[in-house]
Coordinates of C-alpha atoms in Angstrom, one line a residue:
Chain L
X936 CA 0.0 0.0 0.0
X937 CA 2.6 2.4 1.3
X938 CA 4.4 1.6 -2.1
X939 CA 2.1 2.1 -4.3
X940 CA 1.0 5.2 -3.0
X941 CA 4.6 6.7 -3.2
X942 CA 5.0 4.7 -6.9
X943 CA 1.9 6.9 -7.7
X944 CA 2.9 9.9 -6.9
X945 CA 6.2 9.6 -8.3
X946 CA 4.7 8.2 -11.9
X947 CA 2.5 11.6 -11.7
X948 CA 5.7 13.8 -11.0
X949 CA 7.6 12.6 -14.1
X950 CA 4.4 12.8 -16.3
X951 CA 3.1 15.8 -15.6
X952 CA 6.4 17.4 -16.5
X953 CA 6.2 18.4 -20.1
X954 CA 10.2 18.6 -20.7
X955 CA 9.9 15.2 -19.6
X956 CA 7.4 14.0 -21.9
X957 CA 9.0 16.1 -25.0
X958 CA 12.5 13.9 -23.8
X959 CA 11.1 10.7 -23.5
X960 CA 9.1 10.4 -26.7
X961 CA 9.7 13.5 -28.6
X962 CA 13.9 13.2 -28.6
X963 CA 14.1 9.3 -29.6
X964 CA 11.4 9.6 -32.1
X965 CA 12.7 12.9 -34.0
X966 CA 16.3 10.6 -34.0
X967 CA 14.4 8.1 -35.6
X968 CA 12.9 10.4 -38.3
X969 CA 16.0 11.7 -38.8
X970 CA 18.2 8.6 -39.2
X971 CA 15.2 7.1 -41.4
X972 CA 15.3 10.3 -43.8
X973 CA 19.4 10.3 -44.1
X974 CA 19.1 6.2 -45.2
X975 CA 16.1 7.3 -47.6
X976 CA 18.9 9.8 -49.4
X977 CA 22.2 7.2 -49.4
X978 CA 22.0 4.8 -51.6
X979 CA 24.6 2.4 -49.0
X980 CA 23.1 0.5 -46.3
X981 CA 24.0 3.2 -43.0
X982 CA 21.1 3.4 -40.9
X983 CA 18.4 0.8 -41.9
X984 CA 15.4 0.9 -39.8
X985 CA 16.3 -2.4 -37.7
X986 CA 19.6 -1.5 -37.2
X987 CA 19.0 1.9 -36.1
X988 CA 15.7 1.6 -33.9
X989 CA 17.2 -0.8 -31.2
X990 CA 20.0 1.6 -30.7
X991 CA 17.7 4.9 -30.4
X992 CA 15.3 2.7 -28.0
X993 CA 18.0 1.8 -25.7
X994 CA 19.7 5.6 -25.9
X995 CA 16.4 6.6 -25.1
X996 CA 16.5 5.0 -21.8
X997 CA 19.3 7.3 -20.5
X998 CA 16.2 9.5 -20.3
X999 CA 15.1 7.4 -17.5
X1000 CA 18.2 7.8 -15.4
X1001 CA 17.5 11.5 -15.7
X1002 CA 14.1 11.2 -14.3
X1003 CA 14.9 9.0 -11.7
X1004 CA 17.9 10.9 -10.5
X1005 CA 16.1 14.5 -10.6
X1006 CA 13.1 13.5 -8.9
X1007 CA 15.2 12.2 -5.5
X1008 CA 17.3 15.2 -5.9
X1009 CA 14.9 17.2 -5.9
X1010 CA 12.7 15.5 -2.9
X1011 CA 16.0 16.0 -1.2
X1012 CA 16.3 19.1 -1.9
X1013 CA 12.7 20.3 -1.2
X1014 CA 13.0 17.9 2.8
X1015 CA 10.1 16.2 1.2
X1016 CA 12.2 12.8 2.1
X1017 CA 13.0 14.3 5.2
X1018 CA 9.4 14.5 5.9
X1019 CA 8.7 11.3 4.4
X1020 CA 11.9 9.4 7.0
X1021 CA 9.6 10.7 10.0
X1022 CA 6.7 8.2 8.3
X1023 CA 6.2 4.6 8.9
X1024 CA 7.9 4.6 5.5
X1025 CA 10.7 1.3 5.3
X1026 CA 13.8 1.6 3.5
X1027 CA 12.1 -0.9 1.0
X1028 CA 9.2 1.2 0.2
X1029 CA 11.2 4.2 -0.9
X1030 CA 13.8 2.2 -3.2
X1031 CA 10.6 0.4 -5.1
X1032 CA 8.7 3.1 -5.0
X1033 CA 11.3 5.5 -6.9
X1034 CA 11.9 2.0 -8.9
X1035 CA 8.5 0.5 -10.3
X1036 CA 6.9 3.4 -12.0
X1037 CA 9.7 4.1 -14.3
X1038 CA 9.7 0.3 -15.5
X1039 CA 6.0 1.0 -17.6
X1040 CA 7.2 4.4 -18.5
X1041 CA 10.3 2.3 -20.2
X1042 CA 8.2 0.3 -21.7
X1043 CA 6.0 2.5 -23.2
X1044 CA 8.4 4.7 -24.5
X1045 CA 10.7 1.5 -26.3
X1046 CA 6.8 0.3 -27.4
X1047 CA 6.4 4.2 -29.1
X1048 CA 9.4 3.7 -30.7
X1049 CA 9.4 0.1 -32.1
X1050 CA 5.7 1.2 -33.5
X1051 CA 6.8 4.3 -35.0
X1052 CA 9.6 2.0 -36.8
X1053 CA 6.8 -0.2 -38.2
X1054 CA 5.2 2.3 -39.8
X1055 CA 8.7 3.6 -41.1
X1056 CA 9.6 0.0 -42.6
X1057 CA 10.4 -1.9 -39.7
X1058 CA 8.7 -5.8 -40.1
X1059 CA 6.6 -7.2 -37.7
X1060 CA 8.0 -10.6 -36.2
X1061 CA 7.9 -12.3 -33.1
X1062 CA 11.4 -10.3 -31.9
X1063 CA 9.4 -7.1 -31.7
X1064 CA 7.7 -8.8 -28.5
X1065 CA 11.3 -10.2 -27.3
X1066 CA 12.8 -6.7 -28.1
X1067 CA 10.7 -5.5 -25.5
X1068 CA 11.0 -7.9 -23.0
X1069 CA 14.4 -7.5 -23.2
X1070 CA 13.9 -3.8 -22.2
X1071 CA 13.0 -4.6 -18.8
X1072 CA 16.4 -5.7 -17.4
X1073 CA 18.5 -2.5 -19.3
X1074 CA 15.5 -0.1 -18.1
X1075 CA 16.8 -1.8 -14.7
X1076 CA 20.5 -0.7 -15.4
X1077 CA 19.7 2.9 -16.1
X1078 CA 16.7 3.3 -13.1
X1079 CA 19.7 2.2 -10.8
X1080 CA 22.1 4.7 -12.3
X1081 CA 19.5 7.1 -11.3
X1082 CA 18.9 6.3 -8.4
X1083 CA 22.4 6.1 -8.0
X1084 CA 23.0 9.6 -9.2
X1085 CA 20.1 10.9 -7.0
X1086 CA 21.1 9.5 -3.6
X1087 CA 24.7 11.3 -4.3
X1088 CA 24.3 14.3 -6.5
X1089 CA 22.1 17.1 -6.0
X1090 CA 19.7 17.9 -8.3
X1091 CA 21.8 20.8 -10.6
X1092 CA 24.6 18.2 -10.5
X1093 CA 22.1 15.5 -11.6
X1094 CA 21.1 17.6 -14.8
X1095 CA 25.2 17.8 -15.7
X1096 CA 26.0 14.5 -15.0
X1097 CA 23.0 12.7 -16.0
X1098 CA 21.2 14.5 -18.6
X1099 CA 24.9 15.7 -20.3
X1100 CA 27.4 13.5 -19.9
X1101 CA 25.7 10.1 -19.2
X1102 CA 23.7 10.5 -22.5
X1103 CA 26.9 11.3 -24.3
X1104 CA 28.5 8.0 -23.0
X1105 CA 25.2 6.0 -23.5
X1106 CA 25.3 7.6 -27.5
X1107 CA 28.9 7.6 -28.5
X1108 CA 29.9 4.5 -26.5
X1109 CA 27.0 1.9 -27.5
X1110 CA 27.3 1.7 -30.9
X1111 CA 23.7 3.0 -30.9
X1112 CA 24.8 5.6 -34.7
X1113 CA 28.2 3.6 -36.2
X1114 CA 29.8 0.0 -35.6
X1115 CA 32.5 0.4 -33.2
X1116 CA 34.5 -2.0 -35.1
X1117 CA 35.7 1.3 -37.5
X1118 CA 37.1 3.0 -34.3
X1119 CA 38.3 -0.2 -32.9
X1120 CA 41.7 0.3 -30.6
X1121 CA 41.3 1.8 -27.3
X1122 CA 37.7 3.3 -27.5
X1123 CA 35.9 -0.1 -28.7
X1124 CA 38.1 -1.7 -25.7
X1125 CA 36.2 0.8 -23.4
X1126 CA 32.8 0.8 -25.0
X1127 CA 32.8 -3.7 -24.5
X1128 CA 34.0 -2.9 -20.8
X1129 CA 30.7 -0.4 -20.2
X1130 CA 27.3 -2.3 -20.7
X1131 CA 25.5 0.3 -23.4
X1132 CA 27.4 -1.5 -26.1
X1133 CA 26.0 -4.4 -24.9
X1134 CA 22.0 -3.3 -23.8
X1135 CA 22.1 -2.1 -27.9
X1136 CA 23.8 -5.6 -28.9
X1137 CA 21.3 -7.1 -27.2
X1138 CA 18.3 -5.5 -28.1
X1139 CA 19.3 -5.9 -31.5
X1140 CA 19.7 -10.1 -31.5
X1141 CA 16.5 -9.7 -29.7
X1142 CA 14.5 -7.8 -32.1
X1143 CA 15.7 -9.7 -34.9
X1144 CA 14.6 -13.1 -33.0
X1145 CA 18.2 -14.3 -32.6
X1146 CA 17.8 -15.4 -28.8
X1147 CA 20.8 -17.2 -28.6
X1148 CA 22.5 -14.1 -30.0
X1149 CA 21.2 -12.0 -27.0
X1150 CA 24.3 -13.7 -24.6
X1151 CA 26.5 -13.1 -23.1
X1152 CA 25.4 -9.4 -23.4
X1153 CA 22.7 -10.1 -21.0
X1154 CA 25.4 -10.9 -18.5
X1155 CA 26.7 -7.8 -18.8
X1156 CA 23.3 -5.7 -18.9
X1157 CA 22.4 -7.8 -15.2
X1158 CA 26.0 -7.6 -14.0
X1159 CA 26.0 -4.1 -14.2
X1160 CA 22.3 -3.5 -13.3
X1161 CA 22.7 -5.6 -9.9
X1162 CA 25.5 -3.6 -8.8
X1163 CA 24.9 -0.7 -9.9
X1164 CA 21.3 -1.2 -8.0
X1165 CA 22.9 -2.6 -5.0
X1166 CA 25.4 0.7 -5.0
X1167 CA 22.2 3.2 -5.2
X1168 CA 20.9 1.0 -2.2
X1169 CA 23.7 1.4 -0.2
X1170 CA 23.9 5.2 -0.9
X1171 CA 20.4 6.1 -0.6
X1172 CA 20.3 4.4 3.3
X1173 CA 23.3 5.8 4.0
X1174 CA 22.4 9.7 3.4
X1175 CA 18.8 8.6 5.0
X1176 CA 21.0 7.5 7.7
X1177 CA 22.6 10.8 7.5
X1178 CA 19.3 12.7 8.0
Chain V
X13 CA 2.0 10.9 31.3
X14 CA 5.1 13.1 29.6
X15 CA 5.1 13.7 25.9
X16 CA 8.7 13.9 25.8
X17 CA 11.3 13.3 28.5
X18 CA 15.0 13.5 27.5
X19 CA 17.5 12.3 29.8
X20 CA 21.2 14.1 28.9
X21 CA 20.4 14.0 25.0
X22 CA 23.6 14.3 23.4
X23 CA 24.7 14.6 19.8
X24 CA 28.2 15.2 19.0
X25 CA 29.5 15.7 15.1
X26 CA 33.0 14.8 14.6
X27 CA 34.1 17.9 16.6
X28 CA 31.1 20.0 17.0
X29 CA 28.9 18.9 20.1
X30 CA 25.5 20.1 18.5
X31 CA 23.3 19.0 21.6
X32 CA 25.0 18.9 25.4
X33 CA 23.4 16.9 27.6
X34 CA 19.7 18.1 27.1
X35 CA 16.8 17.7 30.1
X36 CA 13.2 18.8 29.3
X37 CA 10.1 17.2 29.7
X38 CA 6.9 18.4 27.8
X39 CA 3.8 18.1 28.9
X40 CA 1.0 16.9 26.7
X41 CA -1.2 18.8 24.7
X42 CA 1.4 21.6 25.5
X43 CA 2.6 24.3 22.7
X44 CA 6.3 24.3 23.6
X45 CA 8.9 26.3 21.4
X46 CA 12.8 25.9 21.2
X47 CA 14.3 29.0 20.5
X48 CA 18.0 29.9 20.4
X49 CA 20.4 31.7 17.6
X50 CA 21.5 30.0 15.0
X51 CA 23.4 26.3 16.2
X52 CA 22.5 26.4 19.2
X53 CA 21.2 22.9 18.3
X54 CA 17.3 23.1 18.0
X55 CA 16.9 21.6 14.8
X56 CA 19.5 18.8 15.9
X57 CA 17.5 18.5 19.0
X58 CA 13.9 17.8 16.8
X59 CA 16.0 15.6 14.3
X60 CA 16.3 13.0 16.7
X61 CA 13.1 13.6 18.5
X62 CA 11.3 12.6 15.2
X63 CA 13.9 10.0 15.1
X64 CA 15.9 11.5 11.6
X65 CA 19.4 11.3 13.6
X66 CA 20.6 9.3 16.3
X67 CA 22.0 10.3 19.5
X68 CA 25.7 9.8 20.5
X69 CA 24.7 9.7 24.2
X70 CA 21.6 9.6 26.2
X71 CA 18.0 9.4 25.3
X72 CA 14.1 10.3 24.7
X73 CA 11.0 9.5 25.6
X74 CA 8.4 10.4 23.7
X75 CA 4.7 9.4 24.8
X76 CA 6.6 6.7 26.7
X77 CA 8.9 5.6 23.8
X78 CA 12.7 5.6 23.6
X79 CA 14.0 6.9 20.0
X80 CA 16.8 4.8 20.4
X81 CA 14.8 1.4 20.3
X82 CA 11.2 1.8 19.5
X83 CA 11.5 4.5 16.1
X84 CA 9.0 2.5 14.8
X85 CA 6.1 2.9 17.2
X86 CA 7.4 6.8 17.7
X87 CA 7.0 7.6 14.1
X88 CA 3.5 6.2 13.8
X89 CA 2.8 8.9 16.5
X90 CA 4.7 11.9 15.2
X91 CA 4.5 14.2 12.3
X92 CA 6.6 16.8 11.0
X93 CA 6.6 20.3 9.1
X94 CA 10.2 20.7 8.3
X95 CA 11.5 24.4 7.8
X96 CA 11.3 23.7 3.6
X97 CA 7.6 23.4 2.5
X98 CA 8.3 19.7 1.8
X99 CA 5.5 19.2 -0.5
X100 CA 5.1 17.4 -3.9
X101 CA 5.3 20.2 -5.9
X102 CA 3.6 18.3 -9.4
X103 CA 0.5 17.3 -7.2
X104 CA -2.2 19.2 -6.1
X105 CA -3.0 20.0 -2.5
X106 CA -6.0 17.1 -2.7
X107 CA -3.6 14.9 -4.2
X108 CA -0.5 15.5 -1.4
X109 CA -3.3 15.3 1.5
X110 CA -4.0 11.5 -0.2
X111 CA 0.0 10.8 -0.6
X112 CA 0.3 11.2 3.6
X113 CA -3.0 9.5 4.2
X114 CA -1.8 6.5 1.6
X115 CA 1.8 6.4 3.3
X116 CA -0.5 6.0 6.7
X117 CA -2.6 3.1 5.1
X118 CA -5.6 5.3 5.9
X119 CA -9.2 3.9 4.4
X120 CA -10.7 5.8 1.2
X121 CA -13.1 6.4 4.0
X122 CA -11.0 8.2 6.2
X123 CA -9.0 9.9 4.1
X124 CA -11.7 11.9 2.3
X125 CA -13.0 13.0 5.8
X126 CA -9.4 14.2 6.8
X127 CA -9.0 15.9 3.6
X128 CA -12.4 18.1 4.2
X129 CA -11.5 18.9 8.2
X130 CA -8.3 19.9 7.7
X131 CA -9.0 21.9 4.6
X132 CA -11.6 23.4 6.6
X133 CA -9.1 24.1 9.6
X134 CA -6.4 25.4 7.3
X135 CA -8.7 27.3 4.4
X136 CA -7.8 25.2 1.6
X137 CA -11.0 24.7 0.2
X138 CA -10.4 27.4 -2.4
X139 CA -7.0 25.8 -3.7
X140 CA -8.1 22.0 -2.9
X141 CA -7.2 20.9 -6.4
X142 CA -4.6 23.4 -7.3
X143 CA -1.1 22.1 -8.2
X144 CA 1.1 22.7 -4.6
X145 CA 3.9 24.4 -7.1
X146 CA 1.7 27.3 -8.0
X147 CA 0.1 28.2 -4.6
X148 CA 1.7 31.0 -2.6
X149 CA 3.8 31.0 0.0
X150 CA 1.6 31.0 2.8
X151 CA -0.6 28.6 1.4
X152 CA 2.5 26.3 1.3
X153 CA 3.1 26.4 4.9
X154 CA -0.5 25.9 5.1
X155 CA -0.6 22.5 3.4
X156 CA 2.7 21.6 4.9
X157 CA 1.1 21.6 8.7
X158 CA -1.9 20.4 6.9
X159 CA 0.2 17.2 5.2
X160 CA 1.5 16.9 9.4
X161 CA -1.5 17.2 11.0
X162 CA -3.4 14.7 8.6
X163 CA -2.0 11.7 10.7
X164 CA -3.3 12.9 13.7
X165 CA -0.5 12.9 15.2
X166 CA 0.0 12.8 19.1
X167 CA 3.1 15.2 18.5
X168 CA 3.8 17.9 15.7
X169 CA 7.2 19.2 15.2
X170 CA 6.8 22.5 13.4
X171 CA 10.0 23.9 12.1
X172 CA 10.1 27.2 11.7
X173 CA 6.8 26.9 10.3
X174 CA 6.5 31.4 9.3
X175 CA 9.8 31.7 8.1
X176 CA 9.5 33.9 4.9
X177 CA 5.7 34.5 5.0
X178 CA 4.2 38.1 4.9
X179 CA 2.2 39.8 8.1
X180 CA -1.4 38.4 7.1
X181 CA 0.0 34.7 5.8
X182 CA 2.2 34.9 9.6
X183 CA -0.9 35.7 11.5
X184 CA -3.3 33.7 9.8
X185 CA -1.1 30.6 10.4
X186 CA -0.9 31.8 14.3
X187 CA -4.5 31.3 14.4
X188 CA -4.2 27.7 13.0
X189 CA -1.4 26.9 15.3
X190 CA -3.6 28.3 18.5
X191 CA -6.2 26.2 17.2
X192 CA -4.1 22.9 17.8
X193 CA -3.4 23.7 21.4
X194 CA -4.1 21.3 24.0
X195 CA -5.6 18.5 21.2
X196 CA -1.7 17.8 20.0
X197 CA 1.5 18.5 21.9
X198 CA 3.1 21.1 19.3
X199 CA 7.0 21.5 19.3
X200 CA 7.7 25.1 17.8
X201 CA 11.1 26.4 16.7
X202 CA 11.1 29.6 15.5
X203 CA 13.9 32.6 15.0
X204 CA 10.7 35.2 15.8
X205 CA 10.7 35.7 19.4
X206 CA 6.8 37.3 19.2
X207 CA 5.9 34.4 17.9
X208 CA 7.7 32.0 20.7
X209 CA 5.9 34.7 23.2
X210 CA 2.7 34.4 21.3
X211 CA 2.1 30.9 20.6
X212 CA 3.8 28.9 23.7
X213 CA 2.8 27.4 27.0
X214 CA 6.7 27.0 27.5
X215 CA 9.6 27.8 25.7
X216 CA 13.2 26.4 26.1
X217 CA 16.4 29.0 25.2
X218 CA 19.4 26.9 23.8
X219 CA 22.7 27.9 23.0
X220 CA 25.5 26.1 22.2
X221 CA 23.6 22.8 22.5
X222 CA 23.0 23.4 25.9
X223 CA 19.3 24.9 27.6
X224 CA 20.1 27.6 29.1
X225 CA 16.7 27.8 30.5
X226 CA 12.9 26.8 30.2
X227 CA 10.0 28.5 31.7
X228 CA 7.0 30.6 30.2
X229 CA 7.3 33.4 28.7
X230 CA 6.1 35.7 31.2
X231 CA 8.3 34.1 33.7
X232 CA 11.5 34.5 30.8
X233 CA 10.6 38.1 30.9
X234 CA 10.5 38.3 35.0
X235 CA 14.1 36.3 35.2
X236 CA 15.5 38.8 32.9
X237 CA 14.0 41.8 34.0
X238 CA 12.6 42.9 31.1
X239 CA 9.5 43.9 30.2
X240 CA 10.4 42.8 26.4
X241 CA 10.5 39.3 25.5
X242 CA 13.0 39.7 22.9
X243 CA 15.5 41.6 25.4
X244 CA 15.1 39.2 27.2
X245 CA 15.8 36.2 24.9
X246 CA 18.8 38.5 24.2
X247 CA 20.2 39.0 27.9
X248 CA 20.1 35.5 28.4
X249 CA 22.0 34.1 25.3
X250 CA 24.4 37.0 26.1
X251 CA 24.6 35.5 29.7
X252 CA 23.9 39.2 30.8
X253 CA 21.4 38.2 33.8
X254 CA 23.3 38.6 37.3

């Protein structure tokens, strides 16, 4: 109950922001458009619509850290949590309830964008239903990088480091616009070390019904997602703990 | 029975002792403000209270409970309106009334009938389903005390609950916070001394993290003197009584 009322109210905080809505759905769908148009005009195969999509669905996710992040930040901020610690709130209910509602919110932003792609070419097959599924555990990686960025950061950090630089590294480092292999060297080393490489990688053997293609970057999607959970955890008891 | 007893509360940062050894008691249904400059350990003081910060040495009792073992039972019984508004600033004022009453598992039932009392007691009838980011300052602080107050609490820590609001908004909420004497034991800190003078049965002069005293106002002024409360405050932080 006490969950679900926080979930609530946090699932109406991030939608009744309209910067929010323009990022979530707006931003990943004008890429789309755009990288559609460009592959319309070259007569080489550079951004084909099931190539492309996958990537701009998962980059779209970093949107999600952003939310999540912003919205502790700022409850810090405002002493909303502190008000909220002097409840019969547990240490569970706060960490779910900043958690659950951005999972639909993923969903139905990766489910705009796979639609949209349909209509721009993209072919219906059973991966479009595993391409979402598959959403779930990165949607996972980047709520806990939020939540992560939130318990630590206040909220006009959060905007720098989450809404500039971690979409940056989420774009340029995941193969999302170019195949890493023509960078190679050092920065491909890096990119296979981070897990965007892998969430795109993944999203993309899932789309195209490869399920045994989806491993082992679904190692490295939960690897990072369960610690990078378990650090945002640790860091959002121990500032309540500083309260 | 006490609503709050400490027994040498202490709470010590790193090198900063922010509460020394603290003794009060406060009665229930009493309006009892903390008052003191700035550090002198009030808002440390109410952060344990309400059980936000634990103490290094000694304890509290509040309604019979210690905060250093039973937090759970105390913050079923406490509310608090910290200094910030500390309202959800995308929902309306309905909608923040039902966040409080849903983290208090409270029934559809008894949540609607909270909602209309204390938008009754606080006048928020006319702003009931306005967004709590576009109301005004005052009406802020309203909903803040209104978003304490909707557990029923047995105690209400109100922290600096004026600070920043115009003449009207300051005496308006006065009226609210007289209202609530007697039916909730209030804990009041507050940097405006006609306020403390206004509003308390008791009040309790820090400094330093140490009470320096704790009487009634009338009996502050008498100690010190002084005809004026706020001389008064100001002889004794200044250690100027004989």
């Amino acid at each position: 109950m006490r969950t679900l009322t926080f979930a609530r109210r946090n699932t109406k905080e991030i939608l009744r922001d309209p910067l929010n809505l323009a990022f979530m759905f707006g931003f990943p769908l004008v890429l789309l458009l755009l990288f559609s148009a460009i592959q319309k005009s070259v007569p080489v195969p550079l951004f084909e619509i099931e190539v492309i999509t996958p990537g701009i669905t998962v980059f779209g996710l970093a949107f999600m850290t952003l939310f999540s992040a912003t919205i502790i930040a700022k409850d810090r901020k405002s002493a909303l949590l502190q008000r909220l610690y002097t409840t019969p709130m547990t240490a569970k209910d706060f960490i779910l309830g900043y958690t659950l509602p951005i999972l639909p919110i993923a969903l139905l932003q990766a489910a705009v964008c796979y639609t949209v792609a349909l209509v721009l070419g993209l072919k219906i097959t059973i991966g479009f239903l595993y391409a979402l599924l598959f959403i779930l555990p990165i949607s996972l990686l980047y709520i806990g990088i939020g939540l992560l960025c939130g318990s630590l950061l206040n909220d006009k950090q959060v905007g720098g480091i989450c809404g500039a630089l971690l979409t940056n590294l989420s774009a340029w480092l995941s193969g999302a616009w170019f195949d890493l292999n023509l960078v190679g060297g050092a920065f491909q080393k890096i990119a296979y070390a981070l897990p965007f490489v892998h969430a795109v990688e993944m999203e993309k053997a899932a789309l195209a019904g490869n399920l045994a293609g989806i491993f082992p970057h679904l190692w490295w999607v939960l690897g990072y997602a369960a610690v990078t959970l378990a650090a945002a955890i640790f860091f959002f008891l121990r500032q309540l703990k500083k309260q | 029975m006490d609503a709050i007893k400490t027994t040498n509360l202490t709470k010590q940062y790193k090198d900063t002792l922010a509460v020394d050894n603290l003794n009060l008691t406060v009665r229930q249904g009493e309006l009892f403000s903390l008052l003191g400059v700035n550090g002198a350990g009030k808002t440390t003081t109410i952060k344990m209270l309400s059980c936000l910060t634990a103490p290094t040495k000694g304890d509290a009792f509040l309604m019979g409970h210690s905060i250093k073992t039973d937090s759970a039972k105390i913050k079923a019984l406490i509310a608090v309106s910290p200094q910030e508004t500390a309202v959800a600033p995308a929902l309306s004022v309905r909608e923040n009334l039902e966040l409080i009453a849903g983290i208090h598992s409270f029934s559809k039932e008894k949540q609607n009938s909270k909602i209309k009392e204390l938008s009754t007691l606080l006048d928020l009838h006319a702003v009931i389903d306005k967004k709590a980011s576009k109301l005004s300052g005052g009406y802020q602080r309203r909903l803040s005390i209104a978003m304490a107050l909707i557990s029923d609490p047995e105690i209400l820590f109100l922290d600096e609950p004026t600070l920043g609001l115009d003449v009207i908004a300051r005496s308006d909420l006065w009226e609210v916070i007289r209202a609530l004497k007697g039916k909730v034991t209030v804990i009041l800190t507050t940097h405006y001394m006609e306020e403390a003078e206004a509003l308390s049965d008791r009040v309790a002069i820090m400094k330093n993290g140490k009470l320096l005293l704790c009487d009634t106002p009338d009996a502050i002024k008498q100690k010190a003197d002084n005809k004026s409360f706020e001389e008064a405050f100001i002889r004794i932080v200044k250690g100027d009584l004989t």
